[in-house]
CSV table of C-alpha atoms and ligand atoms in Angstrom, one decimal:
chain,number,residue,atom,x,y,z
A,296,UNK,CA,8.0,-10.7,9.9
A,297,UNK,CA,7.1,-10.8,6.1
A,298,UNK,CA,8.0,-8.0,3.5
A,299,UNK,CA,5.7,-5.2,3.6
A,300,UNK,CA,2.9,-5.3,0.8
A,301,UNK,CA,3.0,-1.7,1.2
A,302,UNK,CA,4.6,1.0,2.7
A,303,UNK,CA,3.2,3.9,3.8
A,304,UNK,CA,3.1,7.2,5.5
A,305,UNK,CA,0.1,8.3,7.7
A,306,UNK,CA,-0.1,12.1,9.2
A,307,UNK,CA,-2.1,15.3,8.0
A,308,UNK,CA,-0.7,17.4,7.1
A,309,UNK,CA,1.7,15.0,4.8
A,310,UNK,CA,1.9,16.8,1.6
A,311,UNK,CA,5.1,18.6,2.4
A,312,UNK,CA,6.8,15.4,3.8
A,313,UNK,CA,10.6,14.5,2.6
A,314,UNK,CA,10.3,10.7,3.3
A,315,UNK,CA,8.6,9.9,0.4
A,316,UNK,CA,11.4,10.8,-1.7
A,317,UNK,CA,14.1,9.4,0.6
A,318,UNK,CA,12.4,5.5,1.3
A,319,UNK,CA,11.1,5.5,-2.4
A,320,UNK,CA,15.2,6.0,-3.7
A,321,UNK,CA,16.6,3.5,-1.1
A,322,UNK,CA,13.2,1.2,-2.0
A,323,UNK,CA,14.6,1.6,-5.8
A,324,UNK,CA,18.2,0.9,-5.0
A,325,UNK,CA,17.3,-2.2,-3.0
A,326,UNK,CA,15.2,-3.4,-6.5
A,327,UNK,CA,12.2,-3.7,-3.9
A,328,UNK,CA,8.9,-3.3,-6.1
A,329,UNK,CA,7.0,-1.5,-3.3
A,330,UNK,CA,6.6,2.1,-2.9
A,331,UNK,CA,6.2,4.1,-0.4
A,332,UNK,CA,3.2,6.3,-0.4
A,333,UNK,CA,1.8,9.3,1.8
A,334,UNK,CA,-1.8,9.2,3.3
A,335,UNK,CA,-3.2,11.9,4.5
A,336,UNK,CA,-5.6,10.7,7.6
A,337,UNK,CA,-8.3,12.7,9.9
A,338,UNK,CA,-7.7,11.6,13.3
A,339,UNK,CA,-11.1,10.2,12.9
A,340,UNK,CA,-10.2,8.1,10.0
A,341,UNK,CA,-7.3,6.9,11.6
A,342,UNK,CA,-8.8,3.5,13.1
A,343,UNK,CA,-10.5,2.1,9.9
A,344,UNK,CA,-7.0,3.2,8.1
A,345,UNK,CA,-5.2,1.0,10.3
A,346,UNK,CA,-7.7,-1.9,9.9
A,347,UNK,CA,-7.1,-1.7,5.7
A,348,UNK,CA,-3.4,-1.9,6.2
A,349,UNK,CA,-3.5,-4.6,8.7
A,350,UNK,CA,-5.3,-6.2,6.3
A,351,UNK,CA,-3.3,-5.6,3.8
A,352,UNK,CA,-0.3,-6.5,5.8
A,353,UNK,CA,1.5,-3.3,5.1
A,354,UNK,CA,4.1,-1.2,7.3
A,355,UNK,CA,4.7,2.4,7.9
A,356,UNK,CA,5.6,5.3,9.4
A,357,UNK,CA,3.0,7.2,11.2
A,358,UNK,CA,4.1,11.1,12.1
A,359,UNK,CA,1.8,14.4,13.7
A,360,UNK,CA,-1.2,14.2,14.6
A,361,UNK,CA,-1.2,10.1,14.8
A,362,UNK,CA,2.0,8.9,17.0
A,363,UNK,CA,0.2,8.6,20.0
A,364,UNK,CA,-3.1,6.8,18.5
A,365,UNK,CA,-1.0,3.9,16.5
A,366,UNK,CA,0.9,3.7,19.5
A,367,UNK,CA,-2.4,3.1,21.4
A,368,UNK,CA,-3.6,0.6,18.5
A,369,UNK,CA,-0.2,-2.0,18.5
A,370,UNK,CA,-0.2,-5.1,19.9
A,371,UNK,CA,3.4,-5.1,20.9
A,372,UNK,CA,5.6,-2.7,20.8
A,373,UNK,CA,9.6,-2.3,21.7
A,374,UNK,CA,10.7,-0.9,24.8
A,375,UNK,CA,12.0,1.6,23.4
A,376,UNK,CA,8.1,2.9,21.9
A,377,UNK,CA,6.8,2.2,25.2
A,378,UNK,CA,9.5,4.4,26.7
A,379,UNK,CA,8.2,7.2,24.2
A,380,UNK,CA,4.8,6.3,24.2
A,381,UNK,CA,4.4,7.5,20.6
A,382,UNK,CA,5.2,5.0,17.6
A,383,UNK,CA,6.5,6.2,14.5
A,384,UNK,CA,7.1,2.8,12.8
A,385,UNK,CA,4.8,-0.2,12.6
A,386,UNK,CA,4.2,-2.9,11.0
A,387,UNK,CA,2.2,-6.2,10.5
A,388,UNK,CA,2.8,-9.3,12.0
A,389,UNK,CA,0.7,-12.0,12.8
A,390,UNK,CA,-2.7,-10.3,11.4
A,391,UNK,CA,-1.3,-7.5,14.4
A,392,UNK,CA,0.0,-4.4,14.1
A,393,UNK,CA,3.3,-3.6,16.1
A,394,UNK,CA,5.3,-0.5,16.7
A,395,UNK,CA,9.0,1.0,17.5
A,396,UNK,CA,9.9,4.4,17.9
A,397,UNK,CA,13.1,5.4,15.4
A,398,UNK,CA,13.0,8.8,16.4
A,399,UNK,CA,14.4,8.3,19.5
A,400,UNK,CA,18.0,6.4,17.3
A,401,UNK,CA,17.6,9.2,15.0
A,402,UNK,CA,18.0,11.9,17.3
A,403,UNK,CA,20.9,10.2,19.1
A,404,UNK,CA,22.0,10.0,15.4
A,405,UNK,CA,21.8,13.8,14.8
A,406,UNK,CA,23.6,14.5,18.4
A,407,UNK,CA,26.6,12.2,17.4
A,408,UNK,CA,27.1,13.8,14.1
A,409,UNK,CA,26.5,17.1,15.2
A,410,UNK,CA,29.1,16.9,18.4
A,411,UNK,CA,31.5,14.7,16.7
A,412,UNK,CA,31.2,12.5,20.0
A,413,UNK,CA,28.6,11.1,23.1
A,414,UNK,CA,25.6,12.2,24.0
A,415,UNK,CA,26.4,15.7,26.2
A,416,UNK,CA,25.7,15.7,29.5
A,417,UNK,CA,23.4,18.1,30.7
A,418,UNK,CA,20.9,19.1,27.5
A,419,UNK,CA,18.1,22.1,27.6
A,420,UNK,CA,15.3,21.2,25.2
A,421,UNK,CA,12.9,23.4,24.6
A,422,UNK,CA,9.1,21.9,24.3
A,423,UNK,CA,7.5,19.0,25.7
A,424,UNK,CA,5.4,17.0,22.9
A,425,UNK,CA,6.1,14.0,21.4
A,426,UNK,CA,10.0,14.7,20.3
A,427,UNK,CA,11.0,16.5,23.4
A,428,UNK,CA,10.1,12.8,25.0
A,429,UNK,CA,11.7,10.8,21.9
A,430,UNK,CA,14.6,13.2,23.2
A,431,UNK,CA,14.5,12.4,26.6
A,432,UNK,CA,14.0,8.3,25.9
A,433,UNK,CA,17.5,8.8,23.8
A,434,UNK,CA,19.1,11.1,26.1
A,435,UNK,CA,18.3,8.6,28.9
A,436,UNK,CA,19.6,5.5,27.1
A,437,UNK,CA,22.9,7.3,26.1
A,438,UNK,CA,23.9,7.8,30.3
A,439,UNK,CA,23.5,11.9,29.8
A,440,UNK,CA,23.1,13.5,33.5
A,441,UNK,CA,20.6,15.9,33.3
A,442,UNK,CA,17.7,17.0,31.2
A,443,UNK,CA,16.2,20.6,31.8
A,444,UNK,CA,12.5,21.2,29.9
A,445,UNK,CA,11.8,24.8,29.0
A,446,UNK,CA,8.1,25.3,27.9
A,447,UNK,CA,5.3,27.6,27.6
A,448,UNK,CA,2.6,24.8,29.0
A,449,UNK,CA,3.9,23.4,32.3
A,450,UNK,CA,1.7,20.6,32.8
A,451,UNK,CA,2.4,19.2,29.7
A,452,UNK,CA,6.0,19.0,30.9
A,453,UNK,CA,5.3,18.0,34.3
A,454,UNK,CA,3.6,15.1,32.6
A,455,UNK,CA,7.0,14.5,30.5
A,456,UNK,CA,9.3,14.9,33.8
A,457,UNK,CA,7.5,12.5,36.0
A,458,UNK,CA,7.9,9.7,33.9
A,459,UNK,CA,12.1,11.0,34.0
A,460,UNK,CA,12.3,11.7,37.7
A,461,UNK,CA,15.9,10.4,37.8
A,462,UNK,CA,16.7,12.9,34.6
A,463,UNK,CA,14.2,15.5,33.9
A,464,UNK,CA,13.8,18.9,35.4
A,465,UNK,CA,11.1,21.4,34.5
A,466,UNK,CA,12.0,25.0,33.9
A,467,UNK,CA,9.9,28.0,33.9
A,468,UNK,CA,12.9,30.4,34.0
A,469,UNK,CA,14.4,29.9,30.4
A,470,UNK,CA,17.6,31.8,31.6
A,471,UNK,CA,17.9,29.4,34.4
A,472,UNK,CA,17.0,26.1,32.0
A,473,UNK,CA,20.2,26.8,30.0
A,474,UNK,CA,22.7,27.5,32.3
A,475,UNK,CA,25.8,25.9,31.8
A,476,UNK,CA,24.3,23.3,29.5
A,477,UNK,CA,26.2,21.1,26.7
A,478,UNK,CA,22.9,20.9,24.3
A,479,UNK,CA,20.3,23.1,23.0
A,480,UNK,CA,17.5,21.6,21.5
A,481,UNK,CA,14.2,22.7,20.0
A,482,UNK,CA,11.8,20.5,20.0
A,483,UNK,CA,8.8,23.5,19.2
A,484,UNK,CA,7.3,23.8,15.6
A,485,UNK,CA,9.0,27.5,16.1
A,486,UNK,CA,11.0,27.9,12.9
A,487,UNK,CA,8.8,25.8,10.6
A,488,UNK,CA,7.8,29.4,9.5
A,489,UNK,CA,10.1,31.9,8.5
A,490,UNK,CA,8.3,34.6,10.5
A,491,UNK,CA,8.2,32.6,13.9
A,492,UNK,CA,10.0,33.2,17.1
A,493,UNK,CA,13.4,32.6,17.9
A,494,UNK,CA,12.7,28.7,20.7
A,495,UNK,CA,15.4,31.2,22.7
A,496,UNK,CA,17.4,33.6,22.1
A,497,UNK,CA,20.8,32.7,20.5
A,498,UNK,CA,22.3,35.1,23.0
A,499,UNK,CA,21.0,33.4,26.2
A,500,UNK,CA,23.2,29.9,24.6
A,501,UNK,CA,26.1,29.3,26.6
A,502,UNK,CA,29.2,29.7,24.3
A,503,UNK,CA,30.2,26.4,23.5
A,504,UNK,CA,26.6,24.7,23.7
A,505,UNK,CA,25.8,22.8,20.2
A,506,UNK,CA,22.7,23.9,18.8
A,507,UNK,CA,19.9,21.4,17.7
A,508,UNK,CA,16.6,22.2,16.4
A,509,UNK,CA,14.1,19.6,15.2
A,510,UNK,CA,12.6,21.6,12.8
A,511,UNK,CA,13.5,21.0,9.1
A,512,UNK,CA,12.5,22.2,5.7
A,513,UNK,CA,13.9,23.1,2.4
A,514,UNK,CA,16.2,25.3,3.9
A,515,UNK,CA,17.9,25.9,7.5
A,516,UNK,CA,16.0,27.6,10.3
A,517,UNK,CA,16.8,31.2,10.9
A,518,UNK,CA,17.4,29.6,14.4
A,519,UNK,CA,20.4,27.1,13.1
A,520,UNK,CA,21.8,30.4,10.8
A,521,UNK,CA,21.5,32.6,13.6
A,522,UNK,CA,23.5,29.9,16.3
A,523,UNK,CA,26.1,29.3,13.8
A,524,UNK,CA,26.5,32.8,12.7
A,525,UNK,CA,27.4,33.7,16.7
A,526,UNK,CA,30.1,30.6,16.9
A,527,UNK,CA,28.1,27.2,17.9
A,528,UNK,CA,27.5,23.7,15.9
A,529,UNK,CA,24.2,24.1,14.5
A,530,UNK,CA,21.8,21.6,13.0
A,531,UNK,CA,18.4,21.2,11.9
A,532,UNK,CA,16.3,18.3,11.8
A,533,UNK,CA,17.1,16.9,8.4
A,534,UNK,CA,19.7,14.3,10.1
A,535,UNK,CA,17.3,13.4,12.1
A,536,UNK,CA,14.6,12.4,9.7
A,537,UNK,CA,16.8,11.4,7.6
A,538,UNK,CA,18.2,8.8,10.4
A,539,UNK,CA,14.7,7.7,12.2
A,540,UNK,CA,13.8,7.2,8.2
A,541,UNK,CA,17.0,4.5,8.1
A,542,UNK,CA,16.0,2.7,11.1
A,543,UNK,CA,12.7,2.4,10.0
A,544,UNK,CA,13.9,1.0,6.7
A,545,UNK,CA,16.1,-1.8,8.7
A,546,UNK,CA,12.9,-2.5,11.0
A,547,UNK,CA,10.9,-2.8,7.6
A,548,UNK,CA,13.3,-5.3,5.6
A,549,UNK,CA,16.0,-6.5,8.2
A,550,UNK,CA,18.8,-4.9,6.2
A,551,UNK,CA,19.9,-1.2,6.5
A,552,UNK,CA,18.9,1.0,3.4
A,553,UNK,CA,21.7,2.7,0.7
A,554,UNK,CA,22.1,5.4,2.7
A,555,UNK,CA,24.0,7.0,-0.1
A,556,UNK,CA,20.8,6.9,-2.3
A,557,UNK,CA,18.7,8.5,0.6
A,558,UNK,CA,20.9,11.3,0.6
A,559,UNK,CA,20.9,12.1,-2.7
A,560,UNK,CA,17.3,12.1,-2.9
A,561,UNK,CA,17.6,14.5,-0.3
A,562,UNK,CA,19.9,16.6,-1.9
A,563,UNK,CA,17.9,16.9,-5.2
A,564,UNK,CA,14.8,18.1,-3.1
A,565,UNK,CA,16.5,20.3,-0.6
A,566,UNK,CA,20.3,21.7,-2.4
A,567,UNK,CA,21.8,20.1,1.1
A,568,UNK,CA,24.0,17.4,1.7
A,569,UNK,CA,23.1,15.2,5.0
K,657,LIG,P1,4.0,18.3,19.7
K,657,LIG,O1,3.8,16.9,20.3
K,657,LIG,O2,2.8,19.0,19.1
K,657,LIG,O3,4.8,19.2,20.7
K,657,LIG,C1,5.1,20.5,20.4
K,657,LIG,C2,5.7,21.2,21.7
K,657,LIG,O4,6.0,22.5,21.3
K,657,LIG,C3,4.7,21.3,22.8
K,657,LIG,O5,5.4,21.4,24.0
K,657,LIG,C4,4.1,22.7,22.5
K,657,LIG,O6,3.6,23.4,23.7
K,657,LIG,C5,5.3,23.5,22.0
K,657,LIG,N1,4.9,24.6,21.2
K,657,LIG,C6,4.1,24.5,20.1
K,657,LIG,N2,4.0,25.8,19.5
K,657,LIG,C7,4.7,26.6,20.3
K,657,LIG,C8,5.0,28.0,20.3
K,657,LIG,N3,4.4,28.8,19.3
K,657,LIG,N4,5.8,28.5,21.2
K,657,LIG,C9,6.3,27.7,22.2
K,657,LIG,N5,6.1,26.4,22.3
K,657,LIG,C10,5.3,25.9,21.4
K,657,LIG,O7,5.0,18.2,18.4
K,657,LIG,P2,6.3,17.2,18.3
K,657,LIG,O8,5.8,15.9,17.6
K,657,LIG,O9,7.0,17.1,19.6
K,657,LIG,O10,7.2,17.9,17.2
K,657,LIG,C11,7.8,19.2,17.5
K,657,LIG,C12,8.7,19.6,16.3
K,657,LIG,O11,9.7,18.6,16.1
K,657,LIG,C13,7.9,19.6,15.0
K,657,LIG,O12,8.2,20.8,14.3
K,657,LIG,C14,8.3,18.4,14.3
K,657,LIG,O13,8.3,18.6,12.9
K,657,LIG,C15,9.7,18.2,14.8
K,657,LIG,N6,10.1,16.8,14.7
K,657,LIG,C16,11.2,16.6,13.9
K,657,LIG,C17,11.6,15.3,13.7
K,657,LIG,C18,12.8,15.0,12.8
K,657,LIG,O14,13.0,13.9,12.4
K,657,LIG,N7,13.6,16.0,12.5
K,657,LIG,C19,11.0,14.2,14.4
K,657,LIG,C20,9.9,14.5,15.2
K,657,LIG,C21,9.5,15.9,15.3
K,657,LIG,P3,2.1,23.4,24.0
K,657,LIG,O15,1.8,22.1,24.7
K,657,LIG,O16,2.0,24.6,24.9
K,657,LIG,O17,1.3,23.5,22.7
């Protein structure tokens, strides 16, 4: 694979994205001239995009609404992107694009730093999009038991737990979903507003069960304060993003990033160290 000509983000909303910041100061401490740029794409815009950049030979990141359509578009893509079937990474090869999935290592990422150790055993996440199945695909490399869905749309989880039959249960009963569980995760938008909905309630968590939501911003979720505030490890997604934007990075340029210089641009943005 050749060196990017470009690097770039596709989603819409993008604005409010954190990678920018994070590829552009690893890009910088690399001395790699190209940048990293956000594009805000209409679904409907979304195939002649790809055509430029294909063109252009450039490489990405692709996040919501557009995982599942570059997925659809690449020529190849690993196992581990056709276990998701979503891509968030691509690139050009060949005069083809091609596509991996580093949200399912960033997530296994976030769980290891959060739990000091392995993968738990028996996880409740709660949603059934795209990251609930990035969740799964890691959960399922990393040997855990048992994976219980909790959502409000049950086909959309059925979908997610046929392709899991060995792993993946569906729940409708939330109280149920997270008994005696070693992992909480939400993979729901909940939180990405300060005014949303607890995923669950932090009472319903059994007492020792970490606490993982996907969600990130500036600051924690009220989720994360509340978990930690009533005695469990708590995270947001900030690892995580900051982790699937790593891998990326390595799948980009064949060397891992200076992870120090990600985090710092993170830190001036957000006040937090990760
Ligand atoms: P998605 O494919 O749209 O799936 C969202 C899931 O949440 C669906 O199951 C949806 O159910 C459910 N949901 C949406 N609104 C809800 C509500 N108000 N109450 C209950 N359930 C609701 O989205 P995704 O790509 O999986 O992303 C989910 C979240 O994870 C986003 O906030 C995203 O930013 C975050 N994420 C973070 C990282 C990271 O690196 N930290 C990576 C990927 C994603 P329905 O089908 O009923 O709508």
């Amino acid at each position: 694979m050749n060196r990017p000509a470009r690097l770039v983000l596709l989603g819409s909303p993008v604005a409010h994205s954190l990678s920018p910041a994070f590829q552009n100061a690893a890009l910088a401490s690399a001395a790699l001239a190209v940048r990293y740029e956000p594009i805000d794409v209409a679904p409907a815009m979304l195939g002649d995009t790809l055509d430029a950049l294909v063109r252009e030979g450039a490489a990405g990141n692709a996040t919501v609404p557009h995982k599942e359509a570059v997925f659809a578009r690449c020529a190849t893509r690993t196992a581990v992107a056709e276990r998701v079937g979503a891509v968030n990474t691509f690139w050009v090869s060949g005069g083809e694009l091609h596509g991996d999935n580093t949200d399912v290592g960033g997530f296994e990422r976030a769980v290891a730093a959060l739990t000091g150790d392995a993968m738990p055993g028996r996880i409740a996440i709660i949603g059934a999009g795209g990251a609930a199945a990035a969740a799964c695909v890691a959960a399922e490399c990393c040997d855990a038991r048992e994976v219980r869905i909790a959502t409000r749309t049950v086909e959309r989880a059925d979908r997610l737990a046929e392709r899991f039959p060995a792993l993946v249960t569906v729940y409708t009963a939330l109280e149920a979903a997270l008994e005696d569980v070693e992992l909480v995760v939400n993979a729901t938008p909940l939180g990405l507003r300060d005014d949303d909905a607890f995923p669950v309630a932090v009472e319903m968590i059994p007492a020792d069960a970490p606490v993982l939501d996907l969600v990130y911003g500036p600051g924690e979720t009220r989720w994360v304060r509340a978990a930690r505030a009533a005695g469990h490890r708590a995270a947001d997604g900030l690892r995580m993003l900051l982790e699937q934007g790593a891998l990326a990075f390595e799948r980009w340029f064949g060397f891992p990033p200076d992870r120090g210089a990600m985090s710092r641009a993170i830190h001036e943005r957000t006040g937090r160290l990760v």
